[in-house]
Coordinates of C-alpha atoms in Angstrom, one line a residue:
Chain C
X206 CA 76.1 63.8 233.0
X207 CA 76.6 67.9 232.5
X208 CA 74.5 69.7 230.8
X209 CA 76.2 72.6 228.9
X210 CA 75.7 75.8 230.8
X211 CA 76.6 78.8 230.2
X212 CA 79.5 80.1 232.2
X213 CA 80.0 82.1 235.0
X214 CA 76.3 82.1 235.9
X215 CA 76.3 81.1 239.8
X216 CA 72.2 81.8 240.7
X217 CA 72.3 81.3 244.5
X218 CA 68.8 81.1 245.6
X219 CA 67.5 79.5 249.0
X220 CA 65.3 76.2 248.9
X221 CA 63.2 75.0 247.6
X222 CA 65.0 74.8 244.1
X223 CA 62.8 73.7 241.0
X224 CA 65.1 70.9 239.2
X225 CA 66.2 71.3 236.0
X226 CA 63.5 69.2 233.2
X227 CA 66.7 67.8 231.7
X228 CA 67.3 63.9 231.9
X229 CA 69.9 61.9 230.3
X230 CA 66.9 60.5 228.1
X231 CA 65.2 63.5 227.0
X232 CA 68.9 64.7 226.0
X233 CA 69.2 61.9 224.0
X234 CA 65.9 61.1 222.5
X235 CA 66.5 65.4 221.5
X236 CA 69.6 64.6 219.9
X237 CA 68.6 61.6 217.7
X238 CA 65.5 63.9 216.7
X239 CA 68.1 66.4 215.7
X240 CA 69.8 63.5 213.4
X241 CA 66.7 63.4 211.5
X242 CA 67.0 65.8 209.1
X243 CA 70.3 64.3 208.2
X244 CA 69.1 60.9 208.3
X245 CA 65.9 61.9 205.9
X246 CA 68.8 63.6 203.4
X247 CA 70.5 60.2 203.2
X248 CA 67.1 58.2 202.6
X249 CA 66.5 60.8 199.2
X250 CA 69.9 59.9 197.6
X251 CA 70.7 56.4 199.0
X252 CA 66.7 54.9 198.7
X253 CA 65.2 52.5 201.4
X254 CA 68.2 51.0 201.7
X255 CA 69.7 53.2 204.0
X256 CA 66.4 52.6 206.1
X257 CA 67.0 49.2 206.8
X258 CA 71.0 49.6 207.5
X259 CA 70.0 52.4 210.0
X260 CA 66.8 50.2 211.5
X261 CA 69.2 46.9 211.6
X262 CA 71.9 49.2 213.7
X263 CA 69.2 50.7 216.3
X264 CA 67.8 47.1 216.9
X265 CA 71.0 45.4 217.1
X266 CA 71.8 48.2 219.5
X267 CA 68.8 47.8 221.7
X268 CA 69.1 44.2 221.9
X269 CA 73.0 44.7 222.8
X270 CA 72.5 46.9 225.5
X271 CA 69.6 44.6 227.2
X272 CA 71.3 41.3 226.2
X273 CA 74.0 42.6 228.4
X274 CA 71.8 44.5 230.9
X275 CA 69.9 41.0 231.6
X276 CA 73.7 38.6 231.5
X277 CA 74.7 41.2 234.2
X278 CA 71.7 41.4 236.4
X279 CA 72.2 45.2 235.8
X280 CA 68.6 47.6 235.6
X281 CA 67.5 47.7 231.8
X282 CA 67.9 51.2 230.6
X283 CA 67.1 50.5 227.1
X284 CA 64.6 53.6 227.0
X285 CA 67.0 55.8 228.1
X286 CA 67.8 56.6 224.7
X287 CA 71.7 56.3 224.6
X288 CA 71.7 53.1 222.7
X289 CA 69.0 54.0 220.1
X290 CA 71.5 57.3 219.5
X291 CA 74.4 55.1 219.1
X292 CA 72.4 52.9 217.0
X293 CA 71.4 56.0 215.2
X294 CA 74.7 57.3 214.7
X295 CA 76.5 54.2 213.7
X296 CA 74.0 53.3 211.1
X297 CA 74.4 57.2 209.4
X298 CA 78.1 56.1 209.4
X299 CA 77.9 53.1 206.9
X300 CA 77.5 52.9 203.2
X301 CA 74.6 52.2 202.5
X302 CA 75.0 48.8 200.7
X303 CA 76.4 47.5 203.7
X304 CA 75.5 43.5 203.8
X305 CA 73.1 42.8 207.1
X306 CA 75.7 41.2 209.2
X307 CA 77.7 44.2 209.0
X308 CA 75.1 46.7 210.7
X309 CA 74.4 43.9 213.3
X310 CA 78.1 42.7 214.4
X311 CA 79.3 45.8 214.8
X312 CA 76.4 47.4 216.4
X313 CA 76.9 44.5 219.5
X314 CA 80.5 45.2 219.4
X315 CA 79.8 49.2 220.1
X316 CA 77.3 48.9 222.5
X317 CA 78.1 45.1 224.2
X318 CA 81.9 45.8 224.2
X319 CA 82.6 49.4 224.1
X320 CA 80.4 50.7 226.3
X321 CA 78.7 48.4 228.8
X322 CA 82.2 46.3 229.2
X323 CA 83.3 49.5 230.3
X324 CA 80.9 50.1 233.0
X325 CA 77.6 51.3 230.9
X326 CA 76.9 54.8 230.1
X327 CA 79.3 57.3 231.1
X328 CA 81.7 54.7 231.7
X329 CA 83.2 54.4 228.3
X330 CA 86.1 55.4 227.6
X331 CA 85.7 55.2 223.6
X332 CA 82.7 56.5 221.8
X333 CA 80.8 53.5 221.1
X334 CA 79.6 53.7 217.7
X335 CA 82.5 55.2 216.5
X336 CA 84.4 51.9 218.0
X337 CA 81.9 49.5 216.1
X338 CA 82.7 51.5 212.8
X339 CA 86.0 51.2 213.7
X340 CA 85.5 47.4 214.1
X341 CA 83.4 47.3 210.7
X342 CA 86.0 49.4 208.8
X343 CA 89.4 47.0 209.6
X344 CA 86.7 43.9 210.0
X345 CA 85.2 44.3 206.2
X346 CA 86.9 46.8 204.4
X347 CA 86.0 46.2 201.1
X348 CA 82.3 46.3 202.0
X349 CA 83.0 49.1 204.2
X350 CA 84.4 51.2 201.4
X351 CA 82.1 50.8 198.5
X352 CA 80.3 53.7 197.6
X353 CA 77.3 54.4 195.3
X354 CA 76.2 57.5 193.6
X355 CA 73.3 59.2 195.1
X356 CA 70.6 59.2 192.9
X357 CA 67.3 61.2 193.7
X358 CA 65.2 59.4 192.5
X359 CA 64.2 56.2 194.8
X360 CA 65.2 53.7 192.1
X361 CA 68.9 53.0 193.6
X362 CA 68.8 49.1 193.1
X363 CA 71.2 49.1 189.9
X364 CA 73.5 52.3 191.3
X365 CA 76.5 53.0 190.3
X366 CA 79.8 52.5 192.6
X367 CA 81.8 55.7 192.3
X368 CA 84.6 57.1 195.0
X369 CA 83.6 59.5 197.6
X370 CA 85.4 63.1 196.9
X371 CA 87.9 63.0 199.5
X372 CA 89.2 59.5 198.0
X373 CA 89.4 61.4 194.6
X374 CA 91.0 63.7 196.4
X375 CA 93.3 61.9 197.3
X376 CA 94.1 59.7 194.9
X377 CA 93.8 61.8 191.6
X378 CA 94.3 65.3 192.9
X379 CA 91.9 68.2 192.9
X380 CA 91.6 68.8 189.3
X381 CA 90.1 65.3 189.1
X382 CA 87.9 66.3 191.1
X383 CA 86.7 69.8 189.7
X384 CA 86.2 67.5 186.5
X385 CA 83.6 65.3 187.7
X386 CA 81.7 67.8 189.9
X387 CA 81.9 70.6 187.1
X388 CA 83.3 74.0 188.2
X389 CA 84.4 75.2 192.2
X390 CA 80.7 76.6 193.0
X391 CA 79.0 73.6 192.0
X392 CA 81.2 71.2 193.8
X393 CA 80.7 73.4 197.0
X394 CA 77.0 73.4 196.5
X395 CA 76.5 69.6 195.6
X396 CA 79.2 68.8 199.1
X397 CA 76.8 71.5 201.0
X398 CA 73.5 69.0 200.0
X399 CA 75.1 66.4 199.9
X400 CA 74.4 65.2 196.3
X401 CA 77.7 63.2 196.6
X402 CA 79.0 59.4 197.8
X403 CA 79.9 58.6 201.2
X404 CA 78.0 57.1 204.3
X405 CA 74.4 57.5 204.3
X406 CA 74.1 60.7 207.2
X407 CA 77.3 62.4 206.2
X408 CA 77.1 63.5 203.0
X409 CA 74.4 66.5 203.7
X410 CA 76.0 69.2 205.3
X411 CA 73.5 72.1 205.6
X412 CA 70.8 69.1 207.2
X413 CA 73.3 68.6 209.2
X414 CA 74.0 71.4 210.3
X415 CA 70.6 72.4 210.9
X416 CA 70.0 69.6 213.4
X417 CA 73.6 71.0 215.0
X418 CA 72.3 74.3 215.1
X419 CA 69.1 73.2 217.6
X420 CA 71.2 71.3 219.5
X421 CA 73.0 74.6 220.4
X422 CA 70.2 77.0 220.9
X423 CA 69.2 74.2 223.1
X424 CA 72.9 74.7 224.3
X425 CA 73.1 70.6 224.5
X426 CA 76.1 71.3 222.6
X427 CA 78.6 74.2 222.9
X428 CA 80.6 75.5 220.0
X429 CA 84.2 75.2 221.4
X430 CA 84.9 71.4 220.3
X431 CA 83.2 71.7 217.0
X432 CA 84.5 75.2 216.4
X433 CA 87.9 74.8 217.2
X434 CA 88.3 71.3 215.2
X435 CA 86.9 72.8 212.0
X436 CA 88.9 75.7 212.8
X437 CA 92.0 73.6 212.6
X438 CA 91.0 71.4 209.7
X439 CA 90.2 74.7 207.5
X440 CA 93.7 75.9 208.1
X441 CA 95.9 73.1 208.0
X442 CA 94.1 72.1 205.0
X443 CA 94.9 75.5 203.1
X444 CA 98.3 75.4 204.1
X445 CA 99.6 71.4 203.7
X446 CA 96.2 70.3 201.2
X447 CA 97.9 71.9 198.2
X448 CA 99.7 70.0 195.5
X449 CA 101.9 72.7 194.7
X450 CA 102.7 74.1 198.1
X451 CA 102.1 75.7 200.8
X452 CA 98.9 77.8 201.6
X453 CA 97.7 76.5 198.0
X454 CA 95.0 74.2 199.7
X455 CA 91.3 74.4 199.4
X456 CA 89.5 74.4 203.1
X457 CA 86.2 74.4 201.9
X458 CA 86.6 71.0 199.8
X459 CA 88.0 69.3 203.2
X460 CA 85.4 71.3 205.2
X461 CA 82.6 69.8 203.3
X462 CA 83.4 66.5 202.4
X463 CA 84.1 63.3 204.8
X464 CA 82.4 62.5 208.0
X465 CA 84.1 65.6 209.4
X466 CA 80.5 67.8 210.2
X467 CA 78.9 64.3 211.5
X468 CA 82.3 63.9 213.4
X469 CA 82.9 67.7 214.5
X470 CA 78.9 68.2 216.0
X471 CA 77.7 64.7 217.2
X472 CA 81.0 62.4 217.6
X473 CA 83.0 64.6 219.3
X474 CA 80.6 66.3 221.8
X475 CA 79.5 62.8 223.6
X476 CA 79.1 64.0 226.4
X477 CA 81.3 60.6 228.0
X478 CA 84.0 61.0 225.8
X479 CA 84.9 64.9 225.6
X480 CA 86.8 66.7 228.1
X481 CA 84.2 68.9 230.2
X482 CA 86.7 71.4 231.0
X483 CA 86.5 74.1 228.7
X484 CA 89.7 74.8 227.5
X485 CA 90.4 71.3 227.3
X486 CA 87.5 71.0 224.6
X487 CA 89.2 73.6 222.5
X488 CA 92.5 71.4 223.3
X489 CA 90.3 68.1 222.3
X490 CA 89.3 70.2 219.3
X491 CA 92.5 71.1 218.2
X492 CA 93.6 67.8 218.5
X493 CA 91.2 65.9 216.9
X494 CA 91.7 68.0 213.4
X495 CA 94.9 67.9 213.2
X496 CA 95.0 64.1 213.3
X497 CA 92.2 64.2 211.2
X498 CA 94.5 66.2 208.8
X499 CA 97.5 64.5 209.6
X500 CA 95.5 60.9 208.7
X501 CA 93.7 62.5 205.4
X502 CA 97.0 64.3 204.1
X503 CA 99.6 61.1 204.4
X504 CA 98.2 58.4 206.2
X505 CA 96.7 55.4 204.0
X506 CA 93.3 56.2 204.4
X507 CA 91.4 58.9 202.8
X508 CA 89.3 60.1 205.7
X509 CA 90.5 60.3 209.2
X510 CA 87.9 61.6 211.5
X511 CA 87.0 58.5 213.1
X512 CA 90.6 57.5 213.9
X513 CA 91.2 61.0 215.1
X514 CA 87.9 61.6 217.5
X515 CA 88.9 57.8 218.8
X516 CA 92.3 58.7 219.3
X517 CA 91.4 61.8 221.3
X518 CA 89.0 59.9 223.5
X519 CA 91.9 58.1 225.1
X520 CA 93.6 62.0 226.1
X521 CA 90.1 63.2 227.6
X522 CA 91.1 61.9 231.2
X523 CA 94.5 63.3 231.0
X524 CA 93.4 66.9 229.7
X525 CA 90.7 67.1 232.2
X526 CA 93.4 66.4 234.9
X527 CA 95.7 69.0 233.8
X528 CA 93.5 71.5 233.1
X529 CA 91.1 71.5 235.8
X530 CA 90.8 75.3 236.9
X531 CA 92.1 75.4 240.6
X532 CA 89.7 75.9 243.4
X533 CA 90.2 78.5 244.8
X534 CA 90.5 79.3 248.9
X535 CA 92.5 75.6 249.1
X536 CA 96.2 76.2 250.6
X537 CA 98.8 75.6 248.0
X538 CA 100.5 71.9 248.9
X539 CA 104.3 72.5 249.6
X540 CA 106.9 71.7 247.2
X541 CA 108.7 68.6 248.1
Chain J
X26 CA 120.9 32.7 253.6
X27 CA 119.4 29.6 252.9
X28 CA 116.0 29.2 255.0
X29 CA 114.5 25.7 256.1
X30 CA 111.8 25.6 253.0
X31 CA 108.3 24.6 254.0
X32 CA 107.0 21.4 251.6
X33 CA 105.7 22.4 248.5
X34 CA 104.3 19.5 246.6
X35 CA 104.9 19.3 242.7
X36 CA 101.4 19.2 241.2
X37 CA 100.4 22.3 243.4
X38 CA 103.4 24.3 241.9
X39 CA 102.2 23.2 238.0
X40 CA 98.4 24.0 238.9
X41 CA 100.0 27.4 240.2
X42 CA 101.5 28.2 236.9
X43 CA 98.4 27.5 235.3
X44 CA 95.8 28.5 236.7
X45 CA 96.5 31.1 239.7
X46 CA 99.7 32.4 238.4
X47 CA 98.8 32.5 235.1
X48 CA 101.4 34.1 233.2
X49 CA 99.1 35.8 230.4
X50 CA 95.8 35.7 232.0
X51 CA 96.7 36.5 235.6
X52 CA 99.8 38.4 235.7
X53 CA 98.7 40.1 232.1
X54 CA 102.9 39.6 231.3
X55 CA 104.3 39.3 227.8
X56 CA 101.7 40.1 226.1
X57 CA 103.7 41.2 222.9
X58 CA 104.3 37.4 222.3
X59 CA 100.5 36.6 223.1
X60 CA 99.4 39.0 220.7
X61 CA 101.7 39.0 218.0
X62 CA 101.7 34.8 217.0
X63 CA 98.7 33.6 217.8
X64 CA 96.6 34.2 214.8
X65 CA 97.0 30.3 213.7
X66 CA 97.0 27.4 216.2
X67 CA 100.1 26.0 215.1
X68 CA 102.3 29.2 215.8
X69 CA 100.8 29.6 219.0
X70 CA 101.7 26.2 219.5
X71 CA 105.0 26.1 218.5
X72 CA 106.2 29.2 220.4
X73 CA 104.4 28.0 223.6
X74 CA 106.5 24.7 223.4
X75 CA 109.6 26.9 222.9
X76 CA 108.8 29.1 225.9
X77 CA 107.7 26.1 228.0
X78 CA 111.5 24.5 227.5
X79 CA 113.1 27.4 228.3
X80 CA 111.3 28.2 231.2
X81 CA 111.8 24.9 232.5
X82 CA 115.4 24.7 231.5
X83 CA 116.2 28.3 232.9
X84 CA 114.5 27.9 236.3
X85 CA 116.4 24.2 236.4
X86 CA 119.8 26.1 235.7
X87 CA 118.8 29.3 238.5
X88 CA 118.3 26.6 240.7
X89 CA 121.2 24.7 240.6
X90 CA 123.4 27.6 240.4
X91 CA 121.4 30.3 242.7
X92 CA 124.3 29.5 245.6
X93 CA 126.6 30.5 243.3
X94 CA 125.4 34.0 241.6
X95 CA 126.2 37.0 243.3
X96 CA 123.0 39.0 244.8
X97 CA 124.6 42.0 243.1
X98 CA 125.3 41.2 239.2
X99 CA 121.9 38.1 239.2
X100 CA 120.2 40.2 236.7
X101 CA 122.8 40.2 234.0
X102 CA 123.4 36.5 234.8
X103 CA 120.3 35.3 234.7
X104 CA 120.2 37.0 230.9
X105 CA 123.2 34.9 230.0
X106 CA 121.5 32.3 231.2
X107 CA 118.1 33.1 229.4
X108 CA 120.5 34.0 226.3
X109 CA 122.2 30.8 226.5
X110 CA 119.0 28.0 226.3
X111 CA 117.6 30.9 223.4
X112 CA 120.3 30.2 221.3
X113 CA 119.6 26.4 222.2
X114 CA 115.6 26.6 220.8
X115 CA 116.7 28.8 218.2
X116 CA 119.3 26.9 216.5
X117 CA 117.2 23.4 217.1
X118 CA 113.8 25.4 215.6
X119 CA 116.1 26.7 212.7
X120 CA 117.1 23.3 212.2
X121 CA 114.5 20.8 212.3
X122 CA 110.9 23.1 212.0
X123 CA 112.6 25.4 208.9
X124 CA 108.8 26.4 208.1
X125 CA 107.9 27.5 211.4
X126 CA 110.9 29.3 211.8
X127 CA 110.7 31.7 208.8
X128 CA 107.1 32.7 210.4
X129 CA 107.9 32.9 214.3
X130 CA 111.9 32.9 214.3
X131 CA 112.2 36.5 215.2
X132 CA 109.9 35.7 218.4
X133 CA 112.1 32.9 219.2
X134 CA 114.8 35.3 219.6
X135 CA 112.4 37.6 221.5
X136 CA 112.3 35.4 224.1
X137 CA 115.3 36.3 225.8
X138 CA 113.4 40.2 226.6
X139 CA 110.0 37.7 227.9
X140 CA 108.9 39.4 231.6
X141 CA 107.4 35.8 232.3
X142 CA 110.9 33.8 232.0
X143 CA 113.3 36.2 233.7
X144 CA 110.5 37.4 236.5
X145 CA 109.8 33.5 237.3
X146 CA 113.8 33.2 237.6
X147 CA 113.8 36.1 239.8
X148 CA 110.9 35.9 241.8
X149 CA 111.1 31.9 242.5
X150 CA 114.2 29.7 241.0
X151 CA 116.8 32.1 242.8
X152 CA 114.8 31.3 246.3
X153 CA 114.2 28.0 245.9
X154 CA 115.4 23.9 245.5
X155 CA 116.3 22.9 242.2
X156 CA 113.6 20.5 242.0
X157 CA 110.8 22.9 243.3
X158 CA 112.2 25.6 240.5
X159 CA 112.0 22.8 237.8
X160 CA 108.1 21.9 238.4
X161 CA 107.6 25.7 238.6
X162 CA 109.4 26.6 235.3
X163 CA 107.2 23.5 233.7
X164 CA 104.1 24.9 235.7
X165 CA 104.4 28.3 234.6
X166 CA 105.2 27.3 230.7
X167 CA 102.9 25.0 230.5
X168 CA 100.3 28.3 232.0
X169 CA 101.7 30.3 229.0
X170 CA 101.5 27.0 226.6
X171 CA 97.6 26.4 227.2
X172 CA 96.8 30.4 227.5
X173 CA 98.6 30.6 223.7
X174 CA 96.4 28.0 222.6
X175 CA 93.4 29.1 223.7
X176 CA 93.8 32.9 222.5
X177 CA 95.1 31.3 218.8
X178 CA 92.0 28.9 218.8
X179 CA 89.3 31.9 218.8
X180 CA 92.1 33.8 216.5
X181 CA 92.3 31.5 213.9
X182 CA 88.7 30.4 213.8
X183 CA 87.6 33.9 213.7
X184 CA 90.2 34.8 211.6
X185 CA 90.5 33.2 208.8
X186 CA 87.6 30.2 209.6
X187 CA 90.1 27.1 210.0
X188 CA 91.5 25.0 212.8
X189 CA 95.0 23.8 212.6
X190 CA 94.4 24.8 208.7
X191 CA 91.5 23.0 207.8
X192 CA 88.6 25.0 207.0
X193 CA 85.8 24.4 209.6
X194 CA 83.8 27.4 208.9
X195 CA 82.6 28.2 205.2
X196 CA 81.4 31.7 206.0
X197 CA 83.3 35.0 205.8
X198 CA 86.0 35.4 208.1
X199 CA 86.5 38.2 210.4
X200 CA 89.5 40.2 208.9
X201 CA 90.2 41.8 212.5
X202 CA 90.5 39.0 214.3
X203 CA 94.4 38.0 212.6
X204 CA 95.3 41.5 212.8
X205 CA 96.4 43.1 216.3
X206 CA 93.8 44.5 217.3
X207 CA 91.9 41.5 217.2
X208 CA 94.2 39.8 219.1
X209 CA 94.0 42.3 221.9
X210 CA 90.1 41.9 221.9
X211 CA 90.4 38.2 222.6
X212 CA 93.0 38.1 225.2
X213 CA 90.6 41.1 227.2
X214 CA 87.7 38.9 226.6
X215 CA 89.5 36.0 227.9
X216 CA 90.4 37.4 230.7
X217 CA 87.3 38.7 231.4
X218 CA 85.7 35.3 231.1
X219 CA 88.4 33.5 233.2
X220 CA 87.7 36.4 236.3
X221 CA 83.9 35.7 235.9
X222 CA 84.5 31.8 235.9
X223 CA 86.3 32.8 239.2
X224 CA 84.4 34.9 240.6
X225 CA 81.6 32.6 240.2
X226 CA 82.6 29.0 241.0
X227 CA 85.6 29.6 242.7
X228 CA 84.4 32.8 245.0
X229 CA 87.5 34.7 243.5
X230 CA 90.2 32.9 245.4
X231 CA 92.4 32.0 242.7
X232 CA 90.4 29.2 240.0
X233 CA 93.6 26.5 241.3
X234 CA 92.4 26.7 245.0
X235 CA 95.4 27.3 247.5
X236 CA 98.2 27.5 245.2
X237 CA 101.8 27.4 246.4
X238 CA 102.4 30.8 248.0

């Protein structure tokens, strides 16, 4: 597994080299720390509740990956720290009313079937707690898709169901919208905290972007995929998102809102599932938000990033084919 | 161009078609079929009977008639041949199983375009004796028969938590399961399971032993 470098930095030094301090597990156990903030934000609005969705989808994760570890005789690399993260990322992706059984079913069919069927880590083909969302979302819908307000205060046992804004969105318009969050600023600001419905580590972007922002000082992370998928979002929203037209959209709302700042910094850099060339991210990028946009603007669902990110994962082989750089000094093969 | 054929004997061409030419679970051939009516027992069923006659009668037909087809045009005739015993299922499923038929007709039809029937036809009835292409026809239906079965048992369990439409399990059902996709998770894992049975007891020969060739 790559870590992001920076480019054209070839340091040729003679032996002995000092390795690099990086490991697959201290990448991992870094990036679930960097999920913390945005975990913490969901625990203030959604109460203890979203604890024990998130702690039921870390142990079913763990047990997953060594229940499958021990069937196949295969070394137990539970403390790697890959499952806990998918654990960790699967369970931010849920409502958190979700009933147990969701959490745990589709927790064993991320890591038992998406990603150790494959081969184990770096095998998979699909991101594997986006796959056991997936699973969860067509598995339970209804369950899947109830929403309640956030509510500060840690008293959330009688909450309120309410849609999330994207489905207003979609299904009354913006002005809807603007009504129930007030005026245009305060709607941004409440999306930017993330006083809003939706699954329990999406809905606050800043904390989010926070634990993004670490990740790329730490350059774990580079900006092209994220970048270049909001990038795309922001304008095919403005231009298509409008009601009355073209380039009457509003980026920010579709910027904000959604699993789209989850999606864009932690789905859709696995390291597994992402195309390491780097054009091809920006390609991957592209990609992944306009089928995001496509999915959110006339497909039946109101959000599409999962879909989308999932969707790209089966391209990633083929654009790292094509767009490998050449190497150079080899003799061109002759044309047939 | 007819050869001296070596003895094959009948059993060992039907355990071939079941278990070591497999047409869903070996040769991973129409799969559309496998996927698409097996989310309750009875369908499965109903269109593995179906298939199972026609393979049987098409193979009989290539077989009797394989002296007769010209190498050239034995594609197109062995489609108006498929066509022909089609027509046959369909009109006898349209009418005497009218219920069955409004929910699986189309793939009755679809049966003429099936890989398994017109590769078995090509591959074995047009090389070999009427009688061997008759047991291989039943072999290989009977393969896709059972494989149907199986695949709609963990479908409609799943599914919708009945057997044959009595309700065995009282507990939520697993939407996916009766939709596509879930069909394509239990025909992987199927598979899987069958290989590992293999690979385990069998030492990955084949889980019928020595089958016909």
């Amino acid at each position: 597994m790559a870590v992001a470098r920076k480019e054209q930095e070839l340091v040729v030094s003679v032996s002995p080299h000092i390795r690099s301090e990086e490991t697959v597990a201290r990448i991992m156990w870094t990036v679930s720390l960097s999920l913390l903030p945005a975990f913490v934000m969901g625990v203030y609005y959604f109460g203890p509740r979203a604890i024990f969705v998130t702690a039921l989808c870390i142990v079913g994760s763990l047990f997953s990956e060594w229940l499958v570890q021990k069937m196949t005789s295969r070394p137990v690399t539970i403390s790697d720290g890959s499952a806990f993260l998918t654990g960790l990322l699967l369970g931010m992706n849920m409502p958190a009313t979700a009933p147990f059984y969701i959490p745990l079913v589709s927790s064993f069919v991320a890591v038992a079937i998406a990603k150790q069927l494959f081969g184990g880590l770096g095998y998979n083909i699909f991101n594997p707690a986006l796959v056991g969302r997936a699973f969860a979302l067509i598995t339970w819908p209804r369950a899947m898709t109830t929403w309640i307000e956030p509510s500060a205060a840690f008293v959330g046992m009688d909450a309120k169901t309410t849609a999330t804004p994207l489905g207003l969105l979609k299904e009354e318009g913006m002005n809807r919208l603007l009504e129930v969050f007030g005026d245009r600023i305060t709607l941004y600001t409440q999306l930017l905290i993330g006083h809003r419905a939706g699954s329990l580590g999406e809905v606050s972007v800043i904390a989010i972007l926070l634990g993004a922002g670490f990740l790329l000082i730490k350059r774990y992370i580079t900006w092209h995929i994220p970048v270049s998928y909001l990038a795309t979002v922001a304008v095919l929203a403005w231009v298509f998102g409008g009601k009355e037209g073209l380039f009457t959209g509003d980026p920010l709302v579709h910027l904000l809102s959604g699993g789209l700042m989850l999606g864009a910094w932690y789905m859709a850099t696995d390291y597994v599932t992402c195309p390491s060339v780097r054009k091809g991210q920006i390609l991957f990028g592209i990609g992944c938000g306009f089928l995001t946009m496509l999915i959110r603007l006339k497909a039946g669902y109101p959000e599409g990033v999962m879909f989308a990110i999932l969707l790209m994962n089966c391209l990633t082989p083929l654009i790292d084919r094509n767009l490998k750089s050449r190497v150079f000094g080899e003799r061109k093969e002759a044309k047939k | 161009m007819e050869l001296p054929e070596e003895k094959i004997s009948y059993l060992q061409l039907i355990k071939n078609g079941i278990f070591k030419e497999n047409t869903i679970f070996r040769l991973v051939i129409s799969l559309c079929p496998s996927i698409a009516v097996t989310n309750s027992i009875r369908n499965g069923f109903l269109l593995g009977v179906a298939v199972l006659f026609v393979q049987t009668m098409v193979n009989t037909t290539v077989g009797l008639l394989r002296h007769f087809i010209h190498p050239r045009i034995r594609i197109p005739i062995f489609m108006l041949i498929i066509s022909g015993w089609v027509s046959v299922v369909d009109m006898l499923m349209a009418a005497y199983a009218r219920e069955a038929y409004k929910e699986i007709g189309l793939y009755i039809q679809i049966i003429v375009a099936f890989a398994s029937i017109l590769a078995r036809a090509e591959m074995f009835a047009s090389k070999h004796r009427v009688d061997y292409s008759f047991f291989d026809g039943l072999g290989s239906g009977l393969g896709f028969l059972i494989a149907l079965v199986i695949i709609s048992f963990f479908r409609e369990l799943l599914g919708r938590g009945t057997l044959l439409g009595y309700p065995i399990v009282h507990a939520k059902p697993l939407l996916i399961m009766v939709m596509p996709t879930g069909g394509f998770l239990v025909v992987g894992l199927l598979m899987g399971f069958f290989n590992w049975i293999d690979i385990r007891f069998y030492g990955g020969k084949g889980a019928g032993g020595a089958g016909g060739h």
